[in-house]
Amino acid sequence: MTDARTRTSAPPRAEGQAPPATSPPPPTDAPQRSAAAGPLAAATAFLRAAREGLESGVGLADALARGSTAAGTSPGQEARSLRRLAGNYDEDDWGFDEEYVAAVRPLFDFMYDGWWRVETTGVENVPARGRALMVANHAGILPWDATMIAAALLREHPEPRHARFLVLNWAFQLPWVSAFMRKVGGVAASPYNAERLLREDHLVAVFPEGVKGAGKDFADRYRLQRFGRGGFVEVALRTGAPIIPVAVVGSEETYPKLGDAKPLARLTGAPYFPVTPTFPLLGPLGVVPLPSKWRIEFCDPIDISQHGPDAVDDRSLVFEITEHVRETIQQRVYANLVTRGSAFF
Amino acid sequence: MAGRRVLVTGIGSHLGCELAARLEADPAYEYVAGLDTRPPPRALERTDFIEADIRSPVISKLIPATEVDTVVHNQIVRRPGAAGLSPQQAHDVNVVGSLQLLSACERTETVRTIVIRGSAGIYGAEPAAPQFFTEEMTKLYAPRTRFQRDVAEIENYFETYSRRRPQVTCMMLRYQPSIGPSVDSQITRYLSLPVLPTYLGFDPRLQFIHERDGLDALVASVRNPVRGAVNVAAPGTIGLTRIVRLSGKLTLPLLPSAFAPVVGTASRAGLASLSPDFERLLRYGRGVDVTRLTEEVGFEPAFTARAAVEDYVETLAGRRVVPSPRHAVTGSGSPR
């Protein structure tokens, strides 16, 4: 349940914000792999490969895919993009493409380390294998929180693991966004999908607040919204998956939403059209998130398997568990806010 | 015990004819009849060809005389222009044909099993749909295309019939599009276009059934019919981008608003004709769950969605004059 209208175009944008801090783009030699030094190089490699793709007439989507394949790789980069262009790559039945994730990772690694300086705790609460349902608070207009949860699991977990995300349905109507979301592990936010993924023993992340959470005003920051109708609890009950509450702090300050241009939202079919201090004032530059300081806490798993799958019909139990999970996340959000101190330094 | 007596409609099609060939080769089937206006594409040994139009009430006289116990309904038109039928005629064959067949079955006391080769098109193609539709998910979305409404109507007729006649097992097979060297389906037509129109920025997850599996699934269903709907598809899905790259074709990515006009113009010029269902498929894709097929019917498709496409592309490449980049790059290396 995340909205990611502009996530596909995120790599070029990252380049847009990087130049003030670093030297001009390096020439077209092999980009470095290191995350801290690499975002600019990775982004240039991305753009260069994408442009090459366009020039050889393979279409924009192909070119972008090719660009992202090239970004962050050095030897065998050409061979890989050629191989991918010939259709030899692996996608699972949901469209998840591990190679693609590896290619776009440098950007997210940079955001994790350099931009938001994320501190992660409790990552050992996420099982290394088998099904589990992560439930997190949602904030910050664009689903950067999802990407940082994914990055935390890949970077901090003793046995790095890819998470699957339930993504706002609207994203799947959008060109590029829909394709990108699937490649990085997003699926349409349908309980059928969640249930199937869990039965396949995936690690699934869900943001029950959905649009209400991502699109709330800055004044309401860190106040968790209603948790839908508890659909995620039903899915967990049916599949016997443990629920892992995840508290994310820092996402609220990335785009402080001051207002909502509702007519524009209606015009574009978007769930909201945010007005932030930088957007739409600074145009595309306004999409650069503010460098707030982040904390992510993976809380103790809540095992609800003792209730059995038939408990889904017990409304009061479902509400009780929903409320319990929500309370846990809210408390841990407050606790992490205190630990974090200043929002930016 | 006497052998089974089977009637196959749409025997003039490749699949209908091959099914009849398989049944007549099996001594367990004492009598095989085929109904169509077109003769079977190849000569059959002992199949009785009944030349009749499924839309005409005369089949209510012809079918009871055959005393069949199993009817395989394989005359549902999926592709515009198939067998030279206009959309209106295709609708008539699909809906009126099914109704006439049902009324003929009502008069045939011996009928115990009806197997219908329906379509997974009933689920539609929706942006935020479940990745894998299971059989009970037909009502999730309102039907959007004529074919989808037709399929829903056909399913409705057979459902009503099976409620009225509990002694008859009605099995509705929901086929995903067939792919393979000898089938003439939307996807094979699409992939043989010189340039493939795609929706700019969309990479739908698609699912097919290999033609051999499609036939084997039909044979398995006639042998072991189960009540209700069963999805028929190759397990797994494959992205359109990947299919295109495997085929080595060029694409023409089009904005959604430009897609219909461009394809429409091409269709009027006689270059390509894509049905509205297939256009939606190219944008949003569709996958179905095949648990019922494998567990209840006991049929395991030999090809996954990906293997089915790869197999088809191999046969295309055999006919290709210019080598595809795939073969130029990977050389002898087999695809992973």
XYZ file of C-alpha atoms in Angstrom:
681
model
C 0.000 0.000 0.000
C 2.569 2.463 -1.054
C 2.451 5.105 -3.658
C 5.436 5.435 -5.868
C 4.510 7.606 -8.723
C 8.022 8.814 -9.203
C 10.102 5.979 -7.947
C 11.093 4.786 -11.370
C 12.637 8.073 -12.205
C 14.396 8.185 -8.876
C 17.874 7.271 -10.146
C 18.214 10.267 -12.482
C 16.885 12.485 -9.725
C 19.446 11.263 -7.283
C 21.998 12.455 -9.725
C 20.217 15.768 -9.861
C 20.731 16.343 -6.177
C 24.239 14.981 -5.973
C 26.297 17.468 -8.048
C 26.380 20.283 -5.470
C 28.129 17.937 -3.073
C 30.502 16.159 -5.411
C 32.715 16.770 -8.405
C 31.329 16.792 -11.965
C 30.310 13.436 -13.385
C 33.208 11.140 -14.202
C 33.757 10.280 -17.847
C 32.230 7.185 -19.289
C 34.588 4.659 -17.743
C 33.522 1.859 -15.469
C 31.505 3.032 -12.467
C 32.580 2.053 -8.970
C 30.695 -0.374 -6.827
C 31.191 1.320 -3.484
C 27.943 2.731 -2.233
C 29.234 5.836 -0.511
C 31.245 7.081 -3.476
C 29.052 5.419 -6.002
C 25.663 7.102 -6.311
C 26.817 9.629 -8.822
C 28.796 7.090 -10.815
C 25.940 4.647 -10.625
C 23.482 7.253 -11.768
C 25.687 8.308 -14.678
C 26.164 4.709 -15.703
C 22.411 4.309 -15.515
C 21.762 7.317 -17.727
C 24.516 6.408 -20.146
C 23.286 2.872 -20.594
C 19.725 4.074 -20.907
C 20.760 6.534 -23.608
C 22.716 3.879 -25.473
C 19.663 1.698 -25.308
C 17.504 4.442 -26.776
C 19.979 5.105 -29.548
C 20.013 1.485 -30.554
C 16.241 1.740 -30.777
C 15.100 -0.693 -28.136
C 12.394 1.465 -26.633
C 12.375 3.488 -23.462
C 11.361 0.736 -21.053
C 14.041 -1.534 -22.428
C 16.537 1.287 -22.323
C 15.737 2.007 -18.697
C 16.002 -1.648 -17.808
C 19.268 -1.748 -19.643
C 20.394 1.376 -17.830
C 19.586 -0.062 -14.473
C 21.370 -3.236 -15.371
C 24.471 -1.274 -16.180
C 24.345 0.958 -13.121
C 26.679 -0.158 -10.401
C 28.419 -2.880 -12.326
C 31.812 -2.818 -13.885
C 33.252 -5.948 -15.473
C 30.983 -7.915 -17.701
C 28.517 -5.052 -17.687
C 28.174 -5.078 -21.435
C 27.784 -8.833 -21.527
C 25.066 -8.641 -18.934
C 23.028 -5.993 -20.637
C 23.357 -7.846 -23.923
C 22.291 -11.041 -22.250
C 19.308 -9.280 -20.714
C 18.412 -7.735 -24.034
C 18.340 -11.223 -25.485
C 15.765 -12.169 -22.862
C 18.039 -14.315 -20.720
C 17.273 -13.259 -17.211
C 15.325 -14.632 -14.329
C 12.043 -13.313 -13.091
C 9.876 -15.236 -10.716
C 6.159 -15.755 -11.244
C 5.444 -12.413 -9.592
C 7.862 -10.520 -11.808
C 10.523 -10.122 -9.132
C 13.930 -9.763 -10.767
C 16.852 -10.180 -8.384
C 19.395 -8.974 -10.910
C 17.399 -5.800 -11.404
C 17.278 -5.226 -7.657
C 21.052 -5.628 -7.481
C 21.364 -3.064 -10.248
C 19.224 -0.391 -8.589
C 20.641 -1.101 -5.127
C 23.503 1.406 -5.188
C 20.998 4.252 -5.119
C 19.130 2.799 -2.169
C 22.385 1.987 -0.403
C 23.391 5.607 -0.800
C 20.055 6.850 0.551
C 20.392 4.426 3.459
C 23.977 5.300 4.395
C 24.693 8.748 3.152
C 21.392 10.529 2.929
C 19.259 9.297 5.802
C 21.960 7.621 7.956
C 19.503 4.872 8.879
C 20.012 3.087 12.183
C 18.340 -0.291 12.316
C 17.583 -2.334 15.414
C 15.974 -5.691 16.006
C 16.692 -7.046 12.537
C 17.270 -10.456 14.145
C 13.510 -10.580 14.786
C 13.005 -11.242 11.089
C 13.287 -14.977 10.436
C 15.998 -15.953 7.962
C 13.605 -18.249 6.140
C 9.953 -19.127 6.112
C 6.907 -16.941 6.030
C 6.489 -13.769 8.024
C 4.349 -10.676 7.696
C 5.977 -7.337 8.453
C 3.549 -4.571 9.342
C 4.917 -1.043 9.265
C 3.770 2.534 9.670
C 3.596 4.445 6.430
C 4.608 8.035 5.806
C 6.295 10.412 3.430
C 4.287 10.671 0.189
C 6.586 8.342 -1.767
C 7.262 4.804 -0.488
C 10.859 5.426 0.480
C 10.087 3.719 3.779
C 9.497 0.478 1.893
C 12.822 0.777 0.107
C 14.648 1.454 3.372
C 13.041 -1.559 5.067
C 14.167 -3.658 2.115
C 17.662 -2.144 2.257
C 17.886 -2.742 6.009
C 17.095 -6.430 5.521
C 19.665 -6.775 2.764
C 22.380 -4.895 4.638
C 21.906 -5.697 8.294
C 20.352 -9.139 8.373
C 22.837 -11.957 9.048
C 21.171 -13.843 6.207
C 20.072 -11.087 3.810
C 16.590 -11.565 2.532
C 14.399 -9.959 -0.112
C 11.035 -8.713 1.076
C 7.855 -8.543 -1.007
C 5.654 -5.480 -0.668
C 1.968 -4.947 -1.022
C 1.734 -1.864 -3.201
C -1.115 0.591 -3.658
C -3.246 -0.657 -6.545
C -3.079 2.680 -8.325
C 0.622 2.102 -9.025
C -0.239 -0.789 -11.333
C -2.166 1.464 -13.679
C 0.861 3.657 -14.260
C 3.403 3.123 -16.990
C 6.935 2.288 -15.765
C 5.854 2.418 -12.145
C 3.911 -0.810 -12.542
C 6.795 -2.548 -14.276
C 9.343 -1.225 -11.775
C 7.260 -2.217 -8.763
C 6.970 -5.798 -9.953
C 10.668 -6.055 -10.670
C 11.632 -4.964 -7.169
C 9.159 -7.239 -5.430
C 5.921 -5.274 -5.291
C 2.544 -6.906 -5.811
C -0.946 -5.433 -5.986
C -2.349 -5.000 -2.487
C -4.859 -7.797 -2.624
C -5.331 -10.214 0.255
C -5.192 -13.045 -2.282
C -1.695 -12.004 -3.267
C -0.565 -11.618 0.345
C -1.904 -15.025 1.232
C -0.311 -16.719 -1.732
C 3.067 -15.097 -1.107
C 2.994 -16.216 2.516
C 2.027 -19.739 1.525
C 5.081 -19.693 -0.739
C 7.069 -18.823 2.416
C 7.995 -15.305 1.402
C 8.668 -12.386 3.686
C 5.849 -9.932 3.038
C 5.611 -6.302 4.087
C 2.381 -4.396 4.368
C 1.439 -0.839 5.276
C -2.090 -1.110 6.630
C -2.489 2.664 6.834
C -2.089 2.835 3.069
C -2.759 6.199 1.464
C -4.092 7.608 4.741
C -0.633 7.170 6.236
C 1.530 8.181 3.295
C -0.548 11.222 2.470
C -1.178 12.676 5.932
C -0.297 16.268 6.771
C 2.984 17.147 8.425
C 1.043 18.325 11.470
C -0.171 14.739 11.989
C 3.272 13.203 11.743
C 3.910 9.991 13.676
C 0.237 9.644 14.538
C -0.728 6.288 13.146
C -3.904 6.268 11.086
C -6.643 3.654 11.186
C -5.368 0.195 10.209
C -7.916 -0.561 7.536
C -10.281 -3.382 8.475
C -7.590 -5.672 9.765
C -7.181 -7.563 6.511
C -3.531 -8.230 7.284
C -4.488 -10.012 10.506
C -6.875 -12.258 8.588
C -4.122 -13.136 6.147
C -1.721 -13.899 8.987
C -4.340 -16.052 10.717
C -5.061 -17.990 7.538
C -1.425 -18.680 6.800
C -0.123 -18.973 10.364
C 2.550 -16.383 9.612
C 4.023 -14.421 12.529
C 3.420 -10.663 12.475
C 6.509 -8.505 12.852
C 5.632 -4.894 13.701
C 8.087 -2.447 12.152
C 8.447 1.122 13.408
C 9.970 3.610 10.976
C 11.065 7.046 12.159
C 12.361 9.708 9.772
C 10.078 9.079 6.834
C 7.671 11.806 7.971
C 10.271 14.561 7.502
C 11.282 13.584 3.954
C 8.466 15.550 2.346
C 6.641 17.657 4.948
C 3.186 17.794 3.423
C 1.626 21.165 4.068
C -1.395 20.913 1.816
C -3.179 18.871 -0.763
C -4.106 20.204 -4.194
C -7.221 18.073 -4.444
C -8.358 19.192 -7.912
C -4.961 18.261 -9.310
C -5.150 14.913 -7.581
C -8.547 14.303 -9.108
C -7.251 15.359 -12.501
C -4.417 12.846 -12.436
C -6.320 10.123 -10.632
C -3.703 10.228 -7.886
C -4.728 9.565 -4.294
C -3.342 12.985 -3.307
C -1.327 15.819 -4.785
C 1.042 16.975 -2.060
C 2.235 20.512 -1.536
C 5.523 20.552 0.362
C 8.002 23.388 1.004
C 9.857 22.344 -2.149
C 7.143 20.808 -4.305
C 5.738 21.906 -6.697
C 7.631 25.150 -6.061
C 11.021 23.842 -7.207
C 9.611 21.547 -9.836
C 11.387 18.204 -10.243
C 13.961 19.249 -7.637
C 11.137 19.212 -5.115
C 11.043 15.444 -5.405
C 14.446 15.208 -3.698
C 13.612 14.075 -0.173
C 14.906 16.048 2.773
C 17.871 14.397 4.544
C 16.138 13.576 7.804
C 17.638 11.094 10.232
C 16.017 7.665 10.204
C 15.569 4.803 12.612
C 13.970 1.466 11.777
C 13.025 -0.987 14.484
C 11.919 -4.542 13.786
C 9.908 -5.496 16.887
C 9.403 -8.905 18.485
C 7.345 -11.227 16.295
C 3.739 -11.739 17.363
C 2.803 -15.375 16.915
C -0.933 -15.747 16.352
C -0.867 -19.259 14.942
C -2.423 -20.688 18.117
C -5.778 -19.184 17.067
C -5.877 -21.272 13.899
C -7.185 -20.278 10.462
C -10.841 -20.440 11.523
C -10.336 -17.467 13.825
C -10.694 -15.112 10.836
C -14.439 -15.173 11.439
C -13.973 -13.899 14.964
C -14.270 -10.152 14.358
C -13.449 -9.146 17.893
C -10.260 -11.207 17.899
C -9.205 -9.747 14.550
C -9.813 -6.216 15.839
C -8.019 -6.985 19.058
C -4.895 -8.223 17.250
C -5.061 -5.320 14.794
C -5.220 -2.838 17.656
C -2.416 -4.609 19.499
C -0.131 -4.407 16.460
C -1.029 -0.775 15.906
C -0.378 0.100 19.550
C 2.983 -1.671 19.448
C 4.095 0.232 16.367
C 2.845 3.538 17.782
C 4.758 3.006 21.034
C 7.957 2.000 19.279
C 7.637 4.997 16.940
C 7.473 7.313 19.962
C 10.368 5.522 21.679
C 12.525 5.791 18.557
C 11.611 9.440 18.131
C 12.996 10.094 21.603
C 16.158 8.091 20.871
C 16.672 9.867 17.592
C 16.539 13.362 19.044
C 16.904 16.012 16.387
C 15.111 15.257 13.158
C 17.973 16.180 10.840
C 21.280 15.969 12.737
C -19.012 -52.831 -20.207
C -19.512 -50.914 -23.401
C -17.033 -48.202 -24.316
C -17.742 -44.531 -24.025
C -19.433 -42.594 -26.767
C -18.157 -39.058 -27.316
C -19.214 -36.115 -29.398
C -16.734 -33.309 -30.096
C -17.989 -29.976 -31.393
C -15.701 -27.737 -33.418
C -13.923 -30.682 -34.990
C -12.886 -28.461 -37.891
C -10.352 -26.795 -35.595
C -6.865 -28.098 -34.981
C -7.521 -28.944 -31.363
C -10.926 -30.556 -32.015
C -9.475 -32.743 -34.734
C -6.470 -33.796 -32.648
C -8.734 -34.602 -29.716
C -10.887 -36.834 -31.912
C -7.734 -38.526 -33.226
C -6.597 -39.250 -29.672
C -9.992 -40.576 -28.621
C -10.486 -42.825 -31.633
C -7.042 -44.335 -31.075
C -8.176 -45.409 -27.603
C -10.292 -48.598 -27.615
C -12.064 -47.396 -24.456
C -14.037 -45.050 -26.710
C -16.451 -47.086 -28.724
C -17.826 -44.210 -30.762
C -16.460 -40.761 -31.614
C -18.417 -38.127 -33.491
C -17.399 -34.657 -34.591
C -19.702 -31.747 -35.276
C -18.759 -28.715 -37.352
C -19.510 -26.927 -40.572
C -15.883 -27.357 -41.656
C -14.452 -30.836 -42.194
C -11.598 -31.905 -39.896
C -8.248 -30.542 -41.128
C -6.874 -34.053 -41.523
C -8.443 -37.426 -42.237
C -9.661 -39.342 -39.190
C -9.941 -43.120 -38.855
C -13.342 -43.880 -37.417
C -14.719 -40.524 -36.333
C -18.214 -39.862 -37.565
C -18.273 -36.360 -39.070
C -21.615 -34.647 -38.606
C -21.786 -31.623 -40.838
C -24.071 -29.181 -39.084
C -24.055 -25.648 -37.808
C -24.011 -25.521 -34.033
C -26.212 -22.429 -34.188
C -29.002 -24.304 -35.902
C -31.796 -26.135 -34.017
C -31.238 -29.141 -36.248
C -28.521 -30.372 -33.869
C -31.302 -31.169 -31.380
C -32.322 -33.881 -33.815
C -28.838 -35.026 -34.775
C -27.197 -35.355 -31.364
C -29.801 -37.550 -29.590
C -29.462 -40.089 -32.417
C -25.751 -40.534 -31.628
C -26.564 -41.714 -28.061
C -23.353 -40.197 -26.733
C -22.561 -40.105 -23.031
C -19.934 -37.366 -23.261
C -20.074 -34.057 -25.103
C -16.926 -31.995 -25.542
C -17.841 -28.427 -26.417
C -14.885 -27.071 -28.315
C -16.545 -24.466 -30.469
C -15.940 -21.171 -28.753
C -14.470 -18.501 -30.983
C -11.681 -16.609 -29.233
C -10.097 -14.607 -31.982
C -11.699 -11.953 -34.199
C -11.746 -13.122 -37.776
C -11.201 -16.768 -36.869
C -12.688 -19.047 -39.528
C -13.796 -15.928 -41.358
C -16.419 -15.014 -38.796
C -17.465 -11.460 -38.082
C -17.657 -10.382 -34.421
C -21.451 -10.723 -34.591
C -21.192 -14.239 -36.013
C -18.569 -15.155 -33.452
C -20.920 -13.983 -30.712
C -23.692 -16.105 -32.255
C -21.519 -19.188 -32.417
C -20.421 -18.684 -28.831
C -23.721 -17.865 -27.180
C -26.445 -19.215 -29.473
C -24.296 -22.228 -30.313
C -23.874 -23.084 -26.646
C -27.611 -22.694 -26.073
C -28.477 -24.951 -28.998
C -25.966 -27.507 -27.820
C -27.481 -27.457 -24.353
C -30.983 -27.922 -25.681
C -29.686 -30.860 -27.738
C -28.123 -32.286 -24.572
C -31.461 -31.925 -22.780
C -32.976 -34.223 -25.396
C -30.128 -36.714 -25.254
C -30.992 -38.952 -22.320
C -27.644 -40.730 -22.425
C -25.495 -37.651 -21.702
C -23.621 -37.906 -18.405
C -20.658 -35.609 -18.980
C -20.202 -32.256 -20.676
C -16.692 -30.833 -20.955
C -16.551 -27.251 -22.187
C -13.377 -25.695 -23.468
C -14.083 -22.220 -22.122
C -11.764 -19.308 -21.575
C -9.850 -17.698 -18.723
C -10.905 -14.474 -20.427
C -13.815 -14.480 -17.985
C -11.481 -13.074 -15.332
C -10.563 -10.108 -17.503
C -7.231 -8.323 -17.271
C -7.047 -5.776 -14.491
C -4.176 -3.665 -13.179
C -4.490 -4.619 -9.536
C -5.911 -8.094 -9.946
C -4.685 -11.044 -7.922
C -1.588 -12.396 -9.624
C -3.194 -15.846 -9.853
C -6.974 -16.090 -10.201
C -8.518 -19.128 -8.589
C -11.727 -20.628 -9.960
C -14.098 -18.786 -7.622
C -12.810 -15.302 -8.510
C -14.957 -14.653 -11.578
C -17.015 -11.951 -9.911
C -14.147 -9.724 -8.751
C -14.446 -7.345 -11.700
C -17.300 -6.289 -13.913
C -16.927 -7.640 -17.451
C -15.424 -5.084 -19.827
C -15.403 -6.683 -23.238
C -17.926 -8.446 -25.409
C -15.999 -11.698 -25.338
C -15.809 -11.561 -21.551
C -19.581 -11.085 -21.361
C -20.083 -13.935 -23.838
C -17.938 -16.299 -21.792
C -19.752 -15.294 -18.612
C -23.073 -15.940 -20.323
C -21.964 -19.356 -21.579
C -20.741 -20.316 -18.115
C -24.031 -19.184 -16.705
C -26.025 -21.414 -19.097
C -23.984 -24.472 -18.255
C -24.170 -23.737 -14.540
C -27.946 -23.501 -14.698
C -28.088 -26.687 -16.736
C -25.935 -28.623 -14.281
C -28.144 -27.463 -11.412
C -31.223 -28.729 -13.252
C -29.524 -32.001 -14.200
C -27.515 -33.167 -11.202
C -26.771 -36.503 -12.875
C -24.701 -34.697 -15.534
C -21.128 -33.667 -14.714
C -20.485 -30.256 -16.242
C -16.837 -29.337 -16.411
C -15.903 -25.816 -17.457
C -12.288 -25.586 -18.537
C -10.941 -22.053 -18.441
C -8.128 -21.999 -20.961
C -5.422 -19.388 -21.037
C -4.357 -18.495 -24.610
C -2.690 -21.376 -26.461
C 0.798 -21.054 -27.828
C 2.616 -23.408 -30.162
C 3.699 -23.927 -33.755
C 0.418 -25.301 -35.065
C -2.148 -23.172 -33.246
C -3.512 -19.998 -34.699
C -4.210 -17.897 -31.617
C -3.984 -14.257 -30.702
C -0.573 -14.644 -29.145
C 0.947 -16.583 -32.025
C -0.466 -14.050 -34.495
C 0.861 -11.239 -32.350
C 4.335 -12.755 -32.147
C 4.486 -13.247 -35.889
C 3.947 -9.534 -36.561
C 7.062 -7.824 -37.926
C 6.919 -5.158 -35.201
C 5.152 -5.778 -31.922
C 2.991 -2.945 -30.606
C 3.296 -2.666 -26.823
C 2.014 -0.322 -24.171
C 4.764 2.136 -23.301
C 6.009 1.451 -19.791
C 3.950 -1.680 -19.152
C 5.372 -5.146 -18.706
C 2.396 -7.412 -18.058
C 2.738 -10.891 -16.580
C 1.307 -13.318 -19.095
C 0.454 -16.969 -18.978
C -0.227 -19.443 -21.753
C -0.831 -23.103 -22.316
C 1.385 -24.999 -24.703
C -0.690 -26.536 -27.502
C 0.416 -30.076 -26.569
C -0.536 -29.496 -22.938
C -3.804 -27.933 -24.088
C -4.683 -31.129 -25.931
C -3.454 -33.410 -23.144
C -5.458 -31.431 -20.594
C -8.586 -31.868 -22.705
C -7.991 -35.608 -23.036
C -7.347 -35.868 -19.282
C -10.574 -33.966 -18.591
C -12.615 -36.263 -20.806
C -11.085 -39.243 -18.965
C -11.545 -37.810 -15.517
C -14.196 -35.094 -15.532
C -14.765 -33.088 -12.362
C -17.657 -30.807 -11.588
C -17.338 -27.062 -11.985
C -14.673 -24.758 -13.329
C -11.022 -25.685 -13.758
C -8.275 -23.327 -14.910
C -6.057 -24.673 -17.659
C -2.698 -22.973 -17.999
C 0.992 -23.597 -17.826
C 2.258 -23.022 -14.277
C 3.983 -19.699 -13.702
C 3.967 -16.471 -15.645
C 6.303 -14.685 -18.015
C 6.740 -10.956 -18.619
C 5.875 -9.550 -22.036
C 9.235 -7.774 -22.260
C 10.960 -11.074 -21.823
C 8.799 -12.749 -24.467
C 9.606 -9.947 -26.880
C 13.311 -10.210 -26.192
C 13.267 -13.980 -26.558
C 11.537 -13.601 -29.888
C 14.130 -11.056 -30.985
C 11.439 -8.802 -32.429
C 11.352 -5.044 -32.447
C 8.680 -3.354 -30.420
C 6.633 -0.291 -31.073
C 5.902 1.107 -27.620
C 2.769 3.222 -27.759
C 1.104 5.531 -25.273
C -2.112 3.990 -23.999
C -4.144 6.687 -25.727
C -2.391 5.990 -29.048
C -2.551 2.202 -28.836
C -6.124 1.640 -29.943
C -5.977 4.109 -32.910
C -2.684 2.712 -34.202
C -3.701 -0.915 -33.851
C -7.118 -0.059 -35.291
C -5.515 1.491 -38.358
C -3.240 -1.505 -38.782
C -6.251 -3.757 -38.480
C -8.183 -1.861 -41.170
C -5.125 -2.102 -43.390
C -5.250 -5.849 -42.847
C -1.921 -5.957 -41.008
C -2.874 -7.035 -37.529
C -6.010 -7.494 -35.587
C -6.019 -7.687 -31.829
C -9.175 -8.244 -29.865
C -10.051 -5.822 -27.057
C -9.401 -8.678 -24.625
C -5.952 -9.224 -25.994
C -5.206 -5.500 -25.870
C -6.061 -5.453 -22.185
C -3.915 -8.527 -21.725
C -0.993 -6.714 -23.321
C -1.418 -3.914 -20.824
C -2.262 -5.630 -17.563
C -1.694 -9.353 -18.069
C -3.369 -12.211 -16.253
C -2.360 -15.347 -14.413
C -4.479 -18.193 -13.095
C -3.962 -20.766 -10.390
C -3.725 -24.360 -11.632
C -4.009 -26.238 -8.335
C -7.374 -27.720 -9.285
C -6.068 -28.956 -12.626
C -3.067 -30.694 -11.108
C -4.702 -32.039 -7.970
C -8.279 -32.853 -8.916
C -8.015 -33.611 -12.621
C -4.556 -35.046 -12.039
C -3.022 -33.351 -15.046
C 0.455 -31.851 -14.792
C 1.349 -29.578 -17.746
C 4.714 -30.491 -19.254
C 5.591 -26.881 -20.118
C 5.786 -23.973 -17.712
C 4.643 -20.618 -19.087
C 8.257 -19.754 -19.759
C 9.128 -23.093 -21.383
C 6.038 -22.842 -23.586
C 7.153 -19.460 -24.890
C 10.730 -20.630 -25.327
C 9.587 -23.681 -27.253
C 7.431 -21.569 -29.522
C 10.203 -19.039 -30.087
C 12.613 -21.842 -30.989
C 10.306 -22.996 -33.754
C 9.913 -19.417 -34.948
C 13.686 -19.021 -34.974
C 13.956 -22.131 -37.134
C 12.097 -20.268 -39.839
C 13.911 -17.020 -39.319
C 16.115 -15.586 -42.048
C 17.903 -13.019 -39.904
C 19.257 -14.517 -36.667
C 17.815 -13.042 -33.506
C 20.150 -11.277 -31.068
C 19.444 -14.090 -28.679
C 21.175 -16.604 -30.878
C 23.905 -14.196 -31.847
C 24.761 -13.508 -28.215
C 24.290 -16.740 -26.401
C 25.631 -18.857 -29.219
C 25.275 -22.448 -28.227
C 24.592 -21.565 -24.594
C 21.132 -22.627 -23.651
C 18.840 -20.106 -21.963
C 18.816 -20.364 -18.235
